[in-house]
Amino acid sequence: MTDNTPQTPGPDSLGTLAILWHGDHLALLDQRLLPDQEIWLTYQDPHGVADAIRDMVVRGAPAIGISAAYGVVLAAIQARVKDDWKGAIGEAIDVLAASRPTAVNLFWALERMKTRLQACQAPDEAIASLTGEAEAIHAEDVAANRLMGRHALSIMEESPFAVLTHCNTGALATGGYGTALGVVRSLWHADRLTRVYADETRPWLQGSRLTAWELQQEGIPVTLNADSAAAQILRQGEVRWVIVGADRITANGDVANKIGTYSLAILARHHGVRFMVVAPSSTVDMALHSGADIPIEERDGTEVRSVRGVSIAPGKVPVYNPVFDVTPAELIDAIVTEKGVIEKPDAERMTAMFGSR
């Protein structure tokens, strides 16, 4: 089904939203089809939501977590007529947890929903309680994004400058406003931004399909570039900051993000450009000592051998297709969460802000 909900982002809006909750069903903007088509898909069961996460209808660590939380609510609605309603919801949570392995926000959101479920004594109580928790997760993400934008501006230059970003970290990847692109939007509204350079971000092209489109919707100057052009852009001196998001941050400050982020950090260090990671505290996994402990998802080689069904490589050629890479903490100038800024992150500074788990 489609839900043709109009989107009219303005300068003070949350941006072009990708997740809408309608009380008894979830609507997701199909990000695989952007920018050519704006199609909304509706979901009334948790298995469909898990498929949407796995198939990248919805993507971006915060958006995945929010969508999964609403998937648990759908499971509760379906389970209300079952004798073992709590067990059925638990099984759905397991299905949602298996949808993607790297984004820690997914597991963080599901743990919150599990905790709320355990206190429920009846099906209707579970529906109401889980709905409230999912809506709270969604609202908290938007508030955190706005706060991260303010924190980031506190350590950045007052005079206008250009930035470079990778993948998509805006309203489409979150509950609204954005993480790294939230900082970009904050810079723009503060008259401190000249231009955004957006890596196209192979192989799913989230930069060209989503970031460039989202920034154009906002009227923010954006130049699209091939990933391999980043070094030449940084060499020219216009870019002062590389700003990216994260799918998981470990206890020592290592960061897993979309493949290509690690190479950008190396390039930034070589050219004297500062490197910022922006993510909510739900992305921080203090249970993992370092990036070496992060499970890295690998996807089918078809994503590299073809683009939207059009072959661009020999059909049988082997493909290495990791979705993420790990950027070591020593290459990161600042990690920004809603809790504050950690400059030159390391285990001691991470523990001081987030404690130990």
mmCIF file of C-alpha atoms in Angstrom:
data_model
loop_
_atom_site.group_PDB
_atom_site.id
_atom_site.type_symbol
_atom_site.label_atom_id
_atom_site.label_comp_id
_atom_site.label_asym_id
_atom_site.label_seq_id
_atom_site.Cartn_x
_atom_site.Cartn_y
_atom_site.Cartn_z
ATOM 1 C CA MET A 1 0.000 0.000 0.000
ATOM 2 C CA THR A 2 1.047 3.587 -0.466
ATOM 3 C CA ASP A 3 0.426 6.591 1.741
ATOM 4 C CA ASN A 4 0.872 9.783 -0.253
ATOM 5 C CA THR A 5 1.451 12.018 2.743
ATOM 6 C CA PRO A 6 2.576 15.477 1.554
ATOM 7 C CA GLN A 7 5.943 16.786 2.653
ATOM 8 C CA THR A 8 6.495 20.529 2.888
ATOM 9 C CA PRO A 9 9.723 21.209 4.769
ATOM 10 C CA GLY A 10 10.440 24.818 5.668
ATOM 11 C CA PRO A 11 13.416 26.545 7.275
ATOM 12 C CA ASP A 12 12.208 25.719 10.791
ATOM 13 C CA SER A 13 10.794 22.269 10.008
ATOM 14 C CA LEU A 14 12.187 18.870 10.900
ATOM 15 C CA GLY A 15 13.107 18.313 7.250
ATOM 16 C CA THR A 16 11.662 15.769 4.850
ATOM 17 C CA LEU A 17 10.435 13.082 7.218
ATOM 18 C CA ALA A 18 10.751 9.379 6.413
ATOM 19 C CA ILE A 19 8.752 7.825 9.299
ATOM 20 C CA LEU A 20 5.099 8.515 10.137
ATOM 21 C CA TRP A 21 3.109 6.657 12.803
ATOM 22 C CA HIS A 22 -0.663 6.488 12.312
ATOM 23 C CA GLY A 23 -1.733 4.680 15.477
ATOM 24 C CA ASP A 24 -2.441 1.311 13.849
ATOM 25 C CA HIS A 25 0.084 1.278 11.010
ATOM 26 C CA LEU A 26 3.527 2.610 10.132
ATOM 27 C CA ALA A 27 4.269 4.603 6.976
ATOM 28 C CA LEU A 28 7.825 4.645 5.609
ATOM 29 C CA LEU A 29 9.114 6.732 2.729
ATOM 30 C CA ASP A 30 10.738 4.222 0.355
ATOM 31 C CA GLN A 31 14.259 5.631 0.207
ATOM 32 C CA ARG A 32 15.313 3.150 -2.483
ATOM 33 C CA LEU A 33 13.237 5.094 -5.010
ATOM 34 C CA LEU A 34 14.371 8.616 -4.187
ATOM 35 C CA PRO A 35 14.832 11.087 -5.777
ATOM 36 C CA ASP A 36 12.820 9.848 -8.770
ATOM 37 C CA GLN A 37 9.711 8.847 -6.832
ATOM 38 C CA GLU A 38 8.312 9.734 -3.419
ATOM 39 C CA ILE A 39 6.397 6.595 -2.502
ATOM 40 C CA TRP A 40 5.139 5.823 1.002
ATOM 41 C CA LEU A 41 4.743 2.189 2.023
ATOM 42 C CA THR A 42 2.499 1.147 4.898
ATOM 43 C CA TYR A 43 3.134 -1.672 7.359
ATOM 44 C CA GLN A 44 0.749 -3.371 9.763
ATOM 45 C CA ASP A 45 2.913 -6.238 11.017
ATOM 46 C CA PRO A 46 6.422 -6.521 12.503
ATOM 47 C CA HIS A 47 7.713 -8.914 9.838
ATOM 48 C CA GLY A 48 7.044 -6.313 7.176
ATOM 49 C CA VAL A 49 8.919 -3.715 9.208
ATOM 50 C CA ALA A 50 11.867 -6.124 9.586
ATOM 51 C CA ASP A 51 11.879 -6.631 5.816
ATOM 52 C CA ALA A 52 11.785 -2.859 5.290
ATOM 53 C CA ILE A 53 14.847 -2.453 7.509
ATOM 54 C CA ARG A 54 16.701 -5.342 5.860
ATOM 55 C CA ASP A 55 15.840 -4.179 2.324
ATOM 56 C CA MET A 56 16.784 -0.558 3.101
ATOM 57 C CA VAL A 57 13.346 0.969 2.577
ATOM 58 C CA VAL A 58 14.355 2.750 5.781
ATOM 59 C CA ARG A 59 18.031 3.277 6.639
ATOM 60 C CA GLY A 60 20.158 5.313 8.980
ATOM 61 C CA ALA A 61 20.828 4.031 12.501
ATOM 62 C CA PRO A 62 18.357 6.290 14.385
ATOM 63 C CA ALA A 63 15.582 5.729 11.827
ATOM 64 C CA ILE A 64 16.113 1.964 12.007
ATOM 65 C CA GLY A 65 15.718 2.019 15.783
ATOM 66 C CA ILE A 66 12.574 4.145 15.639
ATOM 67 C CA SER A 67 11.012 1.964 12.951
ATOM 68 C CA ALA A 68 11.773 -1.193 14.917
ATOM 69 C CA ALA A 69 10.117 0.298 17.997
ATOM 70 C CA TYR A 70 6.933 0.920 16.030
ATOM 71 C CA GLY A 71 7.262 -2.626 14.680
ATOM 72 C CA VAL A 72 6.994 -3.887 18.257
ATOM 73 C CA VAL A 73 3.764 -1.914 18.677
ATOM 74 C CA LEU A 74 2.382 -3.585 15.545
ATOM 75 C CA ALA A 75 3.341 -6.931 17.054
ATOM 76 C CA ALA A 76 1.393 -6.049 20.201
ATOM 77 C CA ILE A 77 -1.674 -5.116 18.166
ATOM 78 C CA GLN A 78 -1.537 -8.464 16.340
ATOM 79 C CA ALA A 79 -0.896 -10.435 19.531
ATOM 80 C CA ARG A 80 -3.829 -9.065 21.536
ATOM 81 C CA VAL A 81 -6.030 -12.046 20.591
ATOM 82 C CA LYS A 82 -3.418 -14.707 21.381
ATOM 83 C CA ASP A 83 -3.197 -16.672 24.611
ATOM 84 C CA ASP A 84 0.567 -16.210 24.812
ATOM 85 C CA TRP A 85 0.458 -12.599 23.673
ATOM 86 C CA LYS A 86 3.639 -11.642 25.485
ATOM 87 C CA GLY A 87 5.555 -14.542 23.920
ATOM 88 C CA ALA A 88 4.325 -13.543 20.455
ATOM 89 C CA ILE A 89 5.589 -10.000 20.948
ATOM 90 C CA GLY A 90 8.931 -11.376 22.146
ATOM 91 C CA GLU A 91 9.241 -13.493 18.998
ATOM 92 C CA ALA A 92 8.577 -10.407 16.862
ATOM 93 C CA ILE A 93 11.280 -8.508 18.744
ATOM 94 C CA ASP A 94 13.730 -11.286 17.844
ATOM 95 C CA VAL A 95 12.755 -11.015 14.164
ATOM 96 C CA LEU A 96 13.295 -7.260 14.218
ATOM 97 C CA ALA A 97 16.646 -7.659 15.997
ATOM 98 C CA ALA A 98 17.878 -9.953 13.217
ATOM 99 C CA SER A 99 17.122 -7.453 10.446
ATOM 100 C CA ARG A 100 20.532 -5.687 10.472
ATOM 101 C CA PRO A 101 23.562 -6.421 12.679
ATOM 102 C CA THR A 102 25.670 -3.250 12.897
ATOM 103 C CA ALA A 103 23.431 -0.341 13.923
ATOM 104 C CA VAL A 104 23.374 -0.442 17.726
ATOM 105 C CA ASN A 105 20.357 1.914 17.824
ATOM 106 C CA LEU A 106 18.263 -1.034 16.662
ATOM 107 C CA PHE A 107 19.139 -3.127 19.713
ATOM 108 C CA TRP A 108 18.975 -0.131 22.052
ATOM 109 C CA ALA A 109 15.429 0.656 20.944
ATOM 110 C CA LEU A 110 14.328 -2.974 21.171
ATOM 111 C CA GLU A 111 15.759 -3.289 24.682
ATOM 112 C CA ARG A 112 13.677 -0.290 25.739
ATOM 113 C CA MET A 113 10.599 -1.919 24.271
ATOM 114 C CA LYS A 114 11.418 -5.230 25.997
ATOM 115 C CA THR A 115 11.733 -3.499 29.349
ATOM 116 C CA ARG A 116 8.364 -1.803 28.901
ATOM 117 C CA LEU A 117 6.759 -5.077 27.794
ATOM 118 C CA GLN A 118 7.931 -6.944 30.898
ATOM 119 C CA ALA A 119 5.885 -4.655 33.144
ATOM 120 C CA CYS A 120 2.644 -5.190 31.214
ATOM 121 C CA GLN A 121 -0.055 -7.500 32.568
ATOM 122 C CA ALA A 122 -2.616 -7.430 29.759
ATOM 123 C CA PRO A 123 -2.636 -7.075 25.942
ATOM 124 C CA ASP A 124 -4.372 -3.698 25.854
ATOM 125 C CA GLU A 125 -2.015 -2.373 28.487
ATOM 126 C CA ALA A 126 0.911 -3.565 26.366
ATOM 127 C CA ILE A 127 -0.374 -1.777 23.265
ATOM 128 C CA ALA A 128 -0.777 1.505 25.127
ATOM 129 C CA SER A 129 2.520 1.213 26.982
ATOM 130 C CA LEU A 130 4.571 0.174 23.951
ATOM 131 C CA THR A 131 2.995 2.898 21.816
ATOM 132 C CA GLY A 132 4.014 5.495 24.387
ATOM 133 C CA GLU A 133 7.553 4.143 24.488
ATOM 134 C CA ALA A 134 7.938 4.112 20.684
ATOM 135 C CA GLU A 135 6.610 7.650 20.419
ATOM 136 C CA ALA A 136 9.012 8.711 23.172
ATOM 137 C CA ILE A 137 11.973 7.155 21.323
ATOM 138 C CA HIS A 138 10.915 9.068 18.207
ATOM 139 C CA ALA A 139 10.467 12.401 19.981
ATOM 140 C CA GLU A 140 13.699 12.034 21.946
ATOM 141 C CA ASP A 141 15.628 11.491 18.710
ATOM 142 C CA VAL A 142 14.342 14.737 17.202
ATOM 143 C CA ALA A 143 15.158 16.681 20.370
ATOM 144 C CA ALA A 144 18.629 15.119 20.510
ATOM 145 C CA ASN A 145 19.313 16.054 16.898
ATOM 146 C CA ARG A 146 18.523 19.703 17.512
ATOM 147 C CA LEU A 147 20.696 19.725 20.634
ATOM 148 C CA MET A 148 23.607 18.118 18.770
ATOM 149 C CA GLY A 149 23.447 20.885 16.222
ATOM 150 C CA ARG A 150 23.855 23.478 18.976
ATOM 151 C CA HIS A 151 26.698 21.545 20.628
ATOM 152 C CA ALA A 152 28.580 21.215 17.350
ATOM 153 C CA LEU A 153 28.366 24.916 16.526
ATOM 154 C CA SER A 154 30.000 25.728 19.865
ATOM 155 C CA ILE A 155 33.361 24.339 18.696
ATOM 156 C CA MET A 156 33.248 25.470 15.051
ATOM 157 C CA GLU A 157 34.496 28.629 13.370
ATOM 158 C CA GLU A 158 32.287 31.725 13.330
ATOM 159 C CA SER A 159 33.266 32.744 9.788
ATOM 160 C CA PRO A 160 31.430 30.858 7.004
ATOM 161 C CA PHE A 161 33.084 27.776 5.531
ATOM 162 C CA ALA A 162 32.348 24.650 3.483
ATOM 163 C CA VAL A 163 31.925 21.110 4.784
ATOM 164 C CA LEU A 164 32.115 17.665 3.241
ATOM 165 C CA THR A 165 29.822 14.816 4.254
ATOM 166 C CA HIS A 166 29.336 11.152 3.439
ATOM 167 C CA CYS A 167 26.223 8.978 3.104
ATOM 168 C CA ASN A 168 22.936 10.444 4.376
ATOM 169 C CA THR A 169 22.489 11.638 7.949
ATOM 170 C CA GLY A 170 19.584 14.029 7.687
ATOM 171 C CA ALA A 171 15.883 13.893 8.462
ATOM 172 C CA LEU A 172 15.605 10.857 6.190
ATOM 173 C CA ALA A 173 18.004 8.858 8.373
ATOM 174 C CA THR A 174 16.534 9.919 11.728
ATOM 175 C CA GLY A 175 13.276 10.860 13.386
ATOM 176 C CA GLY A 176 13.700 14.363 11.957
ATOM 177 C CA TYR A 177 16.272 17.180 11.540
ATOM 178 C CA GLY A 178 19.317 14.894 11.301
ATOM 179 C CA THR A 179 22.652 14.145 12.967
ATOM 180 C CA ALA A 180 25.551 15.257 10.739
ATOM 181 C CA LEU A 181 23.127 16.986 8.365
ATOM 182 C CA GLY A 182 21.416 18.452 11.413
ATOM 183 C CA VAL A 183 24.712 20.209 12.133
ATOM 184 C CA VAL A 184 24.809 21.319 8.495
ATOM 185 C CA ARG A 185 21.296 22.738 8.803
ATOM 186 C CA SER A 186 22.246 24.503 12.035
ATOM 187 C CA LEU A 187 25.300 26.036 10.343
ATOM 188 C CA TRP A 188 23.175 27.189 7.416
ATOM 189 C CA HIS A 189 20.535 28.848 9.582
ATOM 190 C CA ALA A 190 23.337 30.546 11.558
ATOM 191 C CA ASP A 191 24.811 31.973 8.308
ATOM 192 C CA ARG A 192 28.040 30.055 8.897
ATOM 193 C CA LEU A 193 27.955 27.711 5.889
ATOM 194 C CA THR A 194 29.020 28.410 2.320
ATOM 195 C CA ARG A 195 28.535 24.989 0.718
ATOM 196 C CA VAL A 196 28.165 21.270 1.342
ATOM 197 C CA TYR A 197 30.159 18.776 -0.691
ATOM 198 C CA ALA A 198 28.280 15.469 -0.696
ATOM 199 C CA ASP A 199 30.075 12.233 -1.510
ATOM 200 C CA GLU A 200 27.894 10.130 -3.810
ATOM 201 C CA THR A 201 28.522 7.189 -1.434
ATOM 202 C CA ARG A 202 28.807 3.968 -3.386
ATOM 203 C CA PRO A 203 27.302 1.456 -3.793
ATOM 204 C CA TRP A 204 23.795 2.543 -2.677
ATOM 205 C CA LEU A 205 24.426 6.193 -3.603
ATOM 206 C CA GLN A 206 22.807 7.624 -0.476
ATOM 207 C CA GLY A 207 24.779 10.819 -0.995
ATOM 208 C CA SER A 208 23.624 11.458 -4.542
ATOM 209 C CA ARG A 209 20.094 10.090 -4.192
ATOM 210 C CA LEU A 210 19.285 11.288 -0.679
ATOM 211 C CA THR A 211 21.682 13.905 0.727
ATOM 212 C CA ALA A 212 21.813 16.026 -2.431
ATOM 213 C CA TRP A 213 18.025 15.793 -2.756
ATOM 214 C CA GLU A 214 17.364 16.550 0.903
ATOM 215 C CA LEU A 215 19.650 19.598 0.922
ATOM 216 C CA GLN A 216 18.086 20.923 -2.280
ATOM 217 C CA GLN A 217 14.664 20.596 -0.633
ATOM 218 C CA GLU A 218 15.991 22.862 2.131
ATOM 219 C CA GLY A 219 17.628 25.353 -0.252
ATOM 220 C CA ILE A 220 21.100 24.602 1.158
ATOM 221 C CA PRO A 221 23.917 24.914 -1.430
ATOM 222 C CA VAL A 222 25.201 21.431 -2.249
ATOM 223 C CA THR A 223 27.738 20.106 -4.738
ATOM 224 C CA LEU A 224 27.702 16.397 -5.477
ATOM 225 C CA ASN A 225 31.044 14.661 -5.978
ATOM 226 C CA ALA A 226 32.332 11.178 -6.703
ATOM 227 C CA ASP A 227 33.771 9.568 -3.583
ATOM 228 C CA SER A 228 37.188 9.494 -5.252
ATOM 229 C CA ALA A 229 37.142 13.299 -5.669
ATOM 230 C CA ALA A 230 37.227 13.948 -1.918
ATOM 231 C CA ALA A 231 41.012 14.267 -1.724
ATOM 232 C CA GLN A 232 41.076 16.891 -4.457
ATOM 233 C CA ILE A 233 38.273 18.845 -2.766
ATOM 234 C CA LEU A 234 40.044 18.844 0.597
ATOM 235 C CA ARG A 235 43.308 19.896 -1.032
ATOM 236 C CA GLN A 236 41.672 23.110 -2.302
ATOM 237 C CA GLY A 237 41.230 24.427 1.256
ATOM 238 C CA GLU A 238 37.589 25.507 1.148
ATOM 239 C CA VAL A 239 36.400 22.679 3.399
ATOM 240 C CA ARG A 240 37.134 23.173 7.114
ATOM 241 C CA TRP A 241 35.237 20.167 8.499
ATOM 242 C CA VAL A 242 34.293 16.677 7.379
ATOM 243 C CA ILE A 243 31.054 15.839 9.217
ATOM 244 C CA VAL A 244 29.658 12.296 9.304
ATOM 245 C CA GLY A 245 27.264 10.178 11.323
ATOM 246 C CA ALA A 246 27.791 6.814 12.989
ATOM 247 C CA ASP A 247 26.146 3.429 13.330
ATOM 248 C CA ARG A 248 28.126 2.394 16.393
ATOM 249 C CA ILE A 249 30.702 4.090 18.644
ATOM 250 C CA THR A 250 32.775 1.947 20.992
ATOM 251 C CA ALA A 251 34.189 2.595 24.455
ATOM 252 C CA ASN A 252 37.527 3.859 23.125
ATOM 253 C CA GLY A 253 35.943 6.256 20.607
ATOM 254 C CA ASP A 254 36.285 4.121 17.478
ATOM 255 C CA VAL A 255 33.414 4.682 15.046
ATOM 256 C CA ALA A 256 31.645 2.379 12.592
ATOM 257 C CA ASN A 257 29.977 4.283 9.775
ATOM 258 C CA LYS A 258 29.136 3.872 6.103
ATOM 259 C CA ILE A 259 31.982 2.356 4.071
ATOM 260 C CA GLY A 260 34.331 5.126 2.921
ATOM 261 C CA THR A 261 34.294 7.030 6.203
ATOM 262 C CA TYR A 262 37.674 5.665 7.297
ATOM 263 C CA SER A 263 39.375 6.827 4.111
ATOM 264 C CA LEU A 264 37.807 10.278 4.530
ATOM 265 C CA ALA A 265 39.263 10.520 8.029
ATOM 266 C CA ILE A 266 42.727 9.722 6.685
ATOM 267 C CA LEU A 267 42.340 12.314 3.933
ATOM 268 C CA ALA A 268 41.115 14.931 6.397
ATOM 269 C CA ARG A 269 44.077 14.379 8.711
ATOM 270 C CA HIS A 270 46.530 14.689 5.796
ATOM 271 C CA HIS A 271 44.996 17.968 4.629
ATOM 272 C CA GLY A 272 44.565 19.563 8.061
ATOM 273 C CA VAL A 273 40.762 19.382 7.886
ATOM 274 C CA ARG A 274 38.944 18.613 11.132
ATOM 275 C CA PHE A 275 36.801 15.488 11.362
ATOM 276 C CA MET A 276 33.517 15.368 13.321
ATOM 277 C CA VAL A 277 31.229 12.436 14.125
ATOM 278 C CA VAL A 278 27.651 13.315 15.107
ATOM 279 C CA ALA A 279 25.349 10.687 16.614
ATOM 280 C CA PRO A 280 22.900 10.277 19.496
ATOM 281 C CA SER A 281 24.143 8.642 22.688
ATOM 282 C CA SER A 282 22.070 5.568 21.775
ATOM 283 C CA THR A 283 24.742 4.907 19.126
ATOM 284 C CA VAL A 284 27.429 4.593 21.816
ATOM 285 C CA ASP A 285 28.116 0.986 22.810
ATOM 286 C CA MET A 286 30.324 1.060 25.903
ATOM 287 C CA ALA A 287 30.113 -2.738 26.098
ATOM 288 C CA LEU A 288 32.480 -2.968 23.123
ATOM 289 C CA HIS A 289 36.106 -2.128 23.891
ATOM 290 C CA SER A 290 37.112 -1.031 20.375
ATOM 291 C CA GLY A 291 36.119 -1.038 16.744
ATOM 292 C CA ALA A 292 37.653 -4.480 16.320
ATOM 293 C CA ASP A 293 34.646 -5.825 18.265
ATOM 294 C CA ILE A 294 32.009 -4.353 15.941
ATOM 295 C CA PRO A 295 30.207 -6.828 13.643
ATOM 296 C CA ILE A 296 30.494 -5.492 10.088
ATOM 297 C CA GLU A 297 27.599 -6.329 7.793
ATOM 298 C CA GLU A 298 28.463 -7.550 4.301
ATOM 299 C CA ARG A 299 25.810 -7.458 1.615
ATOM 300 C CA ASP A 300 25.254 -9.152 -1.716
ATOM 301 C CA GLY A 301 27.688 -8.329 -4.527
ATOM 302 C CA THR A 302 24.807 -7.462 -6.852
ATOM 303 C CA GLU A 303 24.704 -4.035 -5.182
ATOM 304 C CA VAL A 304 28.171 -3.292 -6.579
ATOM 305 C CA ARG A 305 27.834 -5.100 -9.915
ATOM 306 C CA SER A 306 24.669 -3.228 -10.867
ATOM 307 C CA VAL A 307 22.772 0.002 -10.263
ATOM 308 C CA ARG A 308 18.977 -0.289 -10.130
ATOM 309 C CA GLY A 309 19.101 -3.502 -12.113
ATOM 310 C CA VAL A 310 21.482 -2.213 -14.798
ATOM 311 C CA SER A 311 24.700 -4.231 -14.945
ATOM 312 C CA ILE A 312 27.924 -2.214 -14.667
ATOM 313 C CA ALA A 313 30.369 -5.099 -14.083
ATOM 314 C CA PRO A 314 30.914 -8.710 -15.203
ATOM 315 C CA GLY A 315 28.123 -10.819 -13.784
ATOM 316 C CA LYS A 316 30.375 -13.430 -12.165
ATOM 317 C CA VAL A 317 33.109 -11.189 -10.770
ATOM 318 C CA PRO A 318 33.619 -11.672 -6.997
ATOM 319 C CA VAL A 319 32.653 -8.633 -4.930
ATOM 320 C CA TYR A 320 33.752 -7.375 -1.517
ATOM 321 C CA ASN A 321 30.805 -5.363 -0.220
ATOM 322 C CA PRO A 322 31.096 -4.360 3.453
ATOM 323 C CA VAL A 323 28.476 -1.801 4.402
ATOM 324 C CA PHE A 324 30.598 -0.141 7.082
ATOM 325 C CA ASP A 325 34.195 0.520 8.036
ATOM 326 C CA VAL A 326 35.744 1.530 11.340
ATOM 327 C CA THR A 327 37.459 4.885 11.856
ATOM 328 C CA PRO A 328 39.997 4.813 14.717
ATOM 329 C CA ALA A 329 39.465 7.355 17.481
ATOM 330 C CA GLU A 330 42.886 8.940 16.870
ATOM 331 C CA LEU A 331 41.632 10.230 13.491
ATOM 332 C CA ILE A 332 38.538 11.899 15.006
ATOM 333 C CA ASP A 333 38.680 15.489 16.256
ATOM 334 C CA ALA A 334 35.250 15.504 17.903
ATOM 335 C CA ILE A 335 32.364 13.193 18.718
ATOM 336 C CA VAL A 336 29.127 15.116 19.258
ATOM 337 C CA THR A 337 26.100 13.632 21.006
ATOM 338 C CA GLU A 338 23.175 15.277 22.780
ATOM 339 C CA LYS A 339 25.168 14.862 26.009
ATOM 340 C CA GLY A 340 27.937 17.146 24.745
ATOM 341 C CA VAL A 341 31.184 17.213 22.768
ATOM 342 C CA ILE A 342 34.146 14.899 23.247
ATOM 343 C CA GLU A 343 37.203 16.389 21.577
ATOM 344 C CA LYS A 344 40.070 14.008 20.761
ATOM 345 C CA PRO A 345 38.068 11.003 21.972
ATOM 346 C CA ASP A 346 39.699 8.156 23.858
ATOM 347 C CA ALA A 347 38.616 5.580 26.433
ATOM 348 C CA GLU A 348 39.058 7.952 29.368
ATOM 349 C CA ARG A 349 37.009 10.761 27.818
ATOM 350 C CA MET A 350 34.315 8.331 26.640
ATOM 351 C CA THR A 351 33.974 6.850 30.122
ATOM 352 C CA ALA A 352 33.817 10.303 31.689
ATOM 353 C CA MET A 353 30.756 11.145 29.577
ATOM 354 C CA PHE A 354 29.011 7.801 29.202
ATOM 355 C CA GLY A 355 30.220 5.753 32.165
ATOM 356 C CA SER A 356 31.093 2.085 31.813
ATOM 357 C CA ARG A 357 28.787 -0.772 30.950
#
